[in-house]
Amino acid sequence: GRTAQPEPRLGVHPRLPVGKDYHPAPGPFRFRRDLRRRLQGEEFLAIRRRGKYLLFDCRQGHLLVHLGMSGRWRIEPEKPEKHDHLVLETGAGHVLALNDARRFGSVDLVDTAELGAFPAFVAMGPEPLGDGLDVACLVQAFANRAALSRAAL
């Protein structure tokens, strides 16, 4: 027989259309002025990770979210909470709320052509589970180092 495809968890699906609501918060948690306009009607094509960032790949760039020390995504919250700084409602009526009580997190929109030059990514090494980390990469990283391997890691 046919194998049933798993249902996407809580409506988070690679083609998630972003929609109707955006709540900027006063204080240090800042967003681009054009965040609401650029996300309106956008679709998430994929959700992935780079270091401690979540990357929501969109048709016209990437929504980058760093959760900081206390940030979390609330999925299908019953009601708004005090520290919900960004609320996304999908065209299907699903709600995602970015909640960060300590406000150490960040949200940014980056064009695809500029993603490699994003300051936090420039300073990062290769992904530990990706194809970029191989013997040649480690040899280059440890070249001209006098420290023990364990300390250098």
Coordinates of N, CA and C in Angstrom, one line a residue:
G1 N 0.8 -1.2 0.0 CA 0.0 0.0 0.0 C 0.9 1.3 0.0
R2 N 0.2 2.4 0.0 CA 0.8 3.7 0.0 C 1.3 4.0 1.4
T3 N 2.4 4.6 1.5 CA 2.9 5.1 2.8 C 2.4 6.5 3.1
A4 N 1.7 6.7 4.2 CA 1.2 8.0 4.6 C 2.3 9.0 4.8
Q5 N 2.2 10.2 4.3 CA 3.1 11.2 4.5 C 2.9 11.9 5.9
P6 N 3.9 12.2 6.7 CA 3.6 12.8 8.0 C 3.1 14.2 7.8
E7 N 2.2 14.5 8.7 CA 1.6 15.9 8.7 C 2.6 16.9 9.2
P8 N 2.7 18.1 8.6 CA 3.6 19.0 9.1 C 3.3 19.4 10.6
R9 N 4.3 19.5 11.4 CA 4.0 19.8 12.8 C 3.4 21.2 13.0
L10 N 2.3 21.3 13.6 CA 1.7 22.6 13.9 C 1.6 23.6 12.8
G11 N 1.5 23.0 11.6 CA 1.4 23.9 10.4 C 2.7 24.6 9.9
V12 N 3.8 24.3 10.6 CA 5.1 24.8 10.1 C 5.5 24.0 8.9
H13 N 5.4 24.5 7.7 CA 5.6 23.8 6.5 C 6.5 24.6 5.6
P14 N 7.4 24.0 4.8 CA 8.3 24.8 4.0 C 7.7 25.9 3.1
R15 N 6.4 25.8 2.8 CA 5.9 26.8 2.0 C 4.9 27.7 2.8
L16 N 5.3 28.0 4.0 CA 4.5 28.8 4.9 C 4.3 30.2 4.5
P17 N 3.1 30.6 4.1 CA 3.0 32.1 3.7 C 2.9 32.9 5.0
V18 N 3.6 34.0 5.0 CA 3.6 34.9 6.2 C 2.6 35.9 6.0
G19 N 2.0 36.4 7.1 CA 0.8 37.2 6.8 C 0.6 38.4 7.6
K20 N -0.3 38.4 8.4 CA -1.1 39.6 8.7 C -0.6 40.5 9.9
D21 N 0.2 39.9 10.8 CA 0.4 40.7 12.0 C 1.9 40.9 12.3
Y22 N 2.2 42.0 12.8 CA 3.6 42.4 13.2 C 3.5 43.3 14.4
H23 N 4.2 43.0 15.4 CA 4.2 43.8 16.6 C 5.6 44.2 17.0
P24 N 6.0 45.5 16.6 CA 7.3 45.9 17.1 C 7.2 46.2 18.6
A25 N 8.3 46.0 19.3 CA 8.3 46.3 20.7 C 9.2 47.5 20.9
P26 N 8.8 48.3 21.9 CA 9.7 49.4 22.3 C 10.9 48.9 22.9
G27 N 12.0 49.7 22.9 CA 13.2 49.3 23.7 C 14.3 48.7 22.7
P28 N 15.2 47.9 23.3 CA 16.4 47.5 22.6 C 16.1 46.5 21.5
F29 N 15.0 45.8 21.5 CA 14.7 44.8 20.5 C 14.2 45.5 19.2
R30 N 15.1 45.7 18.3 CA 14.8 46.5 17.1 C 14.6 45.7 15.9
F31 N 13.8 46.2 15.0 CA 13.5 45.6 13.7 C 13.8 46.6 12.6
R32 N 14.0 46.1 11.4 CA 14.1 47.0 10.2 C 12.8 47.7 10.0
R33 N 12.8 49.0 9.6 CA 11.6 49.7 9.4 C 10.7 49.0 8.3
D34 N 11.3 48.4 7.4 CA 10.5 47.8 6.3 C 10.2 46.3 6.5
L35 N 10.4 45.8 7.8 CA 10.2 44.4 8.1 C 8.7 44.0 7.7
R36 N 7.8 44.7 8.2 CA 6.4 44.3 7.9 C 6.1 44.3 6.4
R37 N 6.5 45.3 5.7 CA 6.2 45.4 4.3 C 6.9 44.3 3.6
R38 N 8.1 44.0 3.9 CA 8.8 42.9 3.2 C 8.3 41.5 3.5
L39 N 7.8 41.3 4.7 CA 7.3 40.0 5.0 C 5.8 39.8 4.6
Q40 N 5.1 40.8 4.4 CA 3.7 40.7 4.0 C 3.6 39.9 2.7
G41 N 2.9 38.8 2.8 CA 2.6 37.9 1.6 C 3.8 37.1 1.2
E42 N 4.9 37.1 2.0 CA 6.1 36.3 1.7 C 5.8 34.8 2.0
E43 N 6.6 33.9 1.5 CA 6.5 32.5 1.8 C 7.8 32.0 2.3
F44 N 7.7 31.1 3.3 CA 8.9 30.5 3.8 C 9.1 29.2 3.0
L45 N 10.2 29.1 2.2 CA 10.5 28.0 1.4 C 11.2 26.9 2.1
A46 N 12.0 27.3 3.1 CA 12.7 26.3 4.0 C 13.1 27.0 5.3
I47 N 13.3 26.2 6.3 CA 13.7 26.7 7.6 C 15.0 25.9 7.9
R48 N 16.1 26.6 8.2 CA 17.3 25.9 8.5 C 18.1 26.6 9.6
R49 N 19.3 26.2 9.9 CA 20.1 26.7 10.9 C 21.5 27.1 10.4
R50 N 22.1 28.1 10.9 CA 23.5 28.5 10.7 C 24.0 29.0 12.0
G51 N 24.9 28.2 12.7 CA 25.3 28.6 14.0 C 24.1 28.6 14.9
K52 N 23.9 29.7 15.6 CA 22.8 29.9 16.5 C 21.7 30.7 15.9
Y53 N 21.7 30.8 14.6 CA 20.6 31.6 13.9 C 19.7 30.6 13.2
L54 N 18.4 30.9 13.2 CA 17.4 30.2 12.4 C 17.3 31.1 11.1
L55 N 17.3 30.4 10.0 CA 17.2 31.1 8.7 C 15.9 30.6 8.1
F56 N 15.0 31.6 7.9 CA 13.7 31.3 7.2 C 14.0 31.7 5.7
D57 N 14.2 30.8 4.8 CA 14.5 31.1 3.4 C 13.2 31.6 2.8
C58 N 13.2 32.7 2.2 CA 12.0 33.3 1.5 C 12.3 33.5 0.1
R59 N 11.3 33.8 -0.7 CA 11.4 34.1 -2.1 C 12.4 35.2 -2.4
Q60 N 12.4 36.2 -1.5 CA 13.2 37.4 -1.7 C 14.2 37.7 -0.7
G61 N 14.8 36.6 -0.1 CA 15.8 36.8 0.9 C 15.7 35.8 2.0
H62 N 16.1 36.3 3.2 CA 16.2 35.4 4.4 C 15.8 36.2 5.6
L63 N 14.9 35.6 6.4 CA 14.6 36.2 7.7 C 15.5 35.5 8.7
L64 N 16.4 36.2 9.4 CA 17.4 35.6 10.3 C 16.9 35.9 11.7
V65 N 16.8 34.9 12.5 CA 16.4 35.0 13.9 C 17.4 34.4 14.8
H66 N 17.9 35.2 15.7 CA 18.8 34.7 16.8 C 18.0 34.8 18.1
L67 N 17.9 33.7 18.8 CA 17.0 33.6 20.0 C 17.7 34.2 21.2
G68 N 19.0 34.5 21.1 CA 19.6 35.0 22.3 C 19.7 34.0 23.4
M69 N 19.6 34.5 24.7 CA 19.7 33.6 25.8 C 18.3 33.0 26.2
S70 N 17.3 33.8 26.0 CA 16.0 33.4 26.5 C 14.9 33.4 25.5
G71 N 15.2 33.6 24.2 CA 14.2 33.7 23.2 C 13.7 32.3 22.8
R72 N 12.4 32.3 22.4 CA 11.8 31.1 22.0 C 10.6 31.4 21.0
W73 N 10.3 30.5 20.2 CA 9.1 30.6 19.3 C 8.0 30.0 20.0
R74 N 6.9 30.7 20.1 CA 5.6 30.1 20.7 C 4.8 29.8 19.5
I75 N 4.3 28.5 19.4 CA 3.6 28.1 18.2 C 2.1 27.9 18.6
E76 N 1.2 28.6 17.9 CA -0.2 28.6 18.2 C -0.5 29.0 19.6
P77 N 0.0 30.2 20.0 CA -0.3 30.7 21.4 C -1.7 31.0 21.5
E78 N -2.3 30.7 22.7 CA -3.7 31.0 22.9 C -3.9 32.5 23.1
K79 N -3.0 33.2 23.6 CA -3.1 34.7 23.8 C -1.7 35.3 23.7
P80 N -1.7 36.6 23.4 CA -0.4 37.3 23.4 C 0.2 37.3 24.8
E81 N 1.6 37.3 24.9 CA 2.3 37.4 26.1 C 3.1 38.7 26.1
K82 N 3.5 39.2 27.3 CA 4.2 40.5 27.4 C 5.4 40.6 26.5
H83 N 6.2 39.5 26.4 CA 7.4 39.6 25.7 C 7.4 39.0 24.3
D84 N 6.2 39.0 23.7 CA 6.1 38.6 22.3 C 6.5 39.8 21.4
H85 N 7.6 39.8 20.7 CA 8.1 40.9 20.0 C 7.8 40.9 18.5
L86 N 7.5 39.7 18.0 CA 7.2 39.5 16.6 C 6.1 38.4 16.5
V87 N 5.0 38.7 15.9 CA 3.9 37.7 15.7 C 3.7 37.6 14.2
L88 N 3.8 36.4 13.7 CA 3.5 36.1 12.3 C 2.3 35.2 12.3
E89 N 1.3 35.6 11.4 CA 0.1 34.8 11.2 C 0.2 34.4 9.8
T90 N 0.0 33.1 9.5 CA 0.0 32.6 8.2 C -1.3 32.7 7.5
G91 N -1.3 32.6 6.2 CA -2.5 32.6 5.4 C -3.5 31.5 5.8
A92 N -3.0 30.4 6.4 CA -3.8 29.3 6.9 C -4.3 29.5 8.3
G93 N -3.9 30.7 8.9 CA -4.4 31.0 10.2 C -3.5 30.5 11.4
H94 N -2.3 30.0 11.1 CA -1.4 29.5 12.1 C -0.7 30.8 12.6
V95 N -0.3 30.7 13.9 CA 0.4 31.9 14.5 C 1.7 31.4 15.1
L96 N 2.7 32.2 14.9 CA 4.1 32.0 15.5 C 4.4 33.3 16.2
A97 N 4.8 33.2 17.4 CA 5.1 34.4 18.2 C 6.6 34.2 18.7
L98 N 7.4 35.2 18.4 CA 8.8 35.3 18.9 C 8.8 35.9 20.3
N99 N 9.1 35.2 21.3 CA 9.0 35.7 22.7 C 10.5 35.7 23.2
D100 N 10.8 36.9 23.8 CA 12.2 37.1 24.3 C 12.1 38.0 25.5
A101 N 12.1 37.5 26.7 CA 11.9 38.3 27.9 C 13.2 39.2 28.1
R102 N 14.4 38.7 27.8 CA 15.6 39.4 28.1 C 16.1 40.3 26.9
R103 N 15.4 40.1 25.8 CA 15.7 40.9 24.6 C 17.1 40.9 24.1
F104 N 17.8 39.7 24.2 CA 19.1 39.5 23.7 C 19.1 39.0 22.3
G105 N 17.9 38.6 21.8 CA 17.8 38.1 20.4 C 17.8 39.2 19.4
S106 N 17.7 38.7 18.1 CA 17.7 39.7 17.0 C 16.9 39.1 15.9
V107 N 16.4 40.0 15.0 CA 15.7 39.6 13.8 C 16.2 40.5 12.7
D108 N 16.5 40.0 11.6 CA 16.9 40.8 10.5 C 16.5 40.1 9.2
L109 N 16.4 40.9 8.1 CA 16.1 40.5 6.8 C 17.3 40.7 5.9
V110 N 17.8 39.7 5.2 CA 19.0 39.8 4.4 C 18.7 39.3 3.0
D111 N 19.1 40.1 2.0 CA 19.0 39.7 0.7 C 19.9 38.5 0.4
T112 N 19.5 37.6 -0.5 CA 20.3 36.4 -0.7 C 21.7 36.7 -1.1
A113 N 21.9 37.7 -2.0 CA 23.2 38.1 -2.4 C 24.1 38.6 -1.3
E114 N 23.5 39.1 -0.2 CA 24.3 39.6 0.9 C 24.4 38.6 2.1
L115 N 23.8 37.4 2.0 CA 23.8 36.5 3.1 C 25.2 36.1 3.5
G116 N 26.1 35.8 2.6 CA 27.5 35.4 2.9 C 28.3 36.5 3.6
A117 N 27.9 37.7 3.4 CA 28.6 38.9 4.0 C 27.9 39.3 5.3
F118 N 26.9 38.6 5.8 CA 26.2 39.0 7.1 C 27.3 38.9 8.1
P119 N 27.5 40.0 8.9 CA 28.6 40.0 9.9 C 28.8 38.8 10.8
A120 N 27.7 38.3 11.3 CA 27.9 37.1 12.2 C 28.3 35.9 11.4
F121 N 27.9 35.8 10.2 CA 28.3 34.6 9.4 C 29.7 34.7 8.9
V122 N 30.2 35.9 8.7 CA 31.6 36.0 8.2 C 32.6 35.5 9.2
A123 N 32.3 35.7 10.5 CA 33.2 35.3 11.6 C 33.1 33.8 11.9
M124 N 32.0 33.1 11.4 CA 31.8 31.7 11.7 C 32.7 30.8 10.9
G125 N 33.1 29.7 11.4 CA 33.7 28.6 10.7 C 32.7 27.8 9.9
P126 N 33.2 26.7 9.4 CA 32.2 25.8 8.7 C 31.3 25.1 9.6
E127 N 30.1 24.7 9.1 CA 29.2 24.0 9.9 C 29.8 22.7 10.3
P128 N 29.7 22.3 11.6 CA 30.4 21.0 12.0 C 29.8 19.8 11.4
L129 N 28.5 19.8 11.0 CA 28.0 18.6 10.3 C 27.8 18.8 8.8
G130 N 28.3 19.9 8.3 CA 28.2 20.2 6.9 C 29.4 19.6 6.1
D131 N 29.3 19.8 4.8 CA 30.4 19.3 3.9 C 31.6 20.2 4.0
G132 N 31.5 21.4 4.5 CA 32.7 22.3 4.5 C 33.7 21.9 5.6
L133 N 33.4 21.1 6.5 CA 34.3 20.7 7.6 C 34.9 19.3 7.2
D134 N 36.2 19.4 6.7 CA 36.8 18.1 6.3 C 38.3 18.2 6.8
V135 N 39.1 17.2 6.5 CA 40.5 17.1 6.9 C 41.2 18.4 6.4
A136 N 41.1 18.7 5.2 CA 41.8 19.9 4.6 C 41.5 21.2 5.4
C137 N 40.2 21.3 5.8 CA 39.8 22.5 6.6 C 40.5 22.5 7.9
L138 N 40.5 21.4 8.6 CA 41.2 21.3 9.9 C 42.7 21.5 9.8
V139 N 43.3 20.9 8.8 CA 44.8 21.2 8.6 C 45.1 22.6 8.4
Q140 N 44.2 23.3 7.7 CA 44.4 24.8 7.5 C 44.2 25.5 8.8
A141 N 43.2 25.1 9.5 CA 42.9 25.8 10.8 C 44.0 25.7 11.8
F142 N 44.6 24.5 11.8 CA 45.7 24.3 12.8 C 47.1 24.6 12.3
A143 N 47.2 25.0 11.1 CA 48.5 25.4 10.6 C 49.1 26.5 11.4
N144 N 50.4 26.4 11.7 CA 51.1 27.5 12.4 C 50.5 27.7 13.8
R145 N 49.9 26.7 14.5 CA 49.4 26.9 15.8 C 50.3 26.0 16.7
A146 N 50.7 26.6 17.8 CA 51.5 25.9 18.8 C 50.7 25.3 19.9
A147 N 49.4 25.7 20.0 CA 48.5 25.2 21.1 C 48.2 23.8 20.9
L148 N 47.8 23.1 22.0 CA 47.3 21.7 21.9 C 46.0 21.7 21.1
S149 N 45.8 20.7 20.3 CA 44.6 20.6 19.5 C 43.3 20.8 20.3
R150 N 43.3 20.2 21.5 CA 42.1 20.3 22.4 C 41.9 21.8 22.8
A151 N 42.9 22.5 23.1 CA 42.7 23.9 23.5 C 42.3 24.8 22.3
A152 N 42.8 24.4 21.1 CA 42.5 25.2 19.9 C 41.1 25.0 19.5
L153 N 40.6 23.8 19.7 CA 39.2 23.6 19.3 C 38.3 24.4 20.1

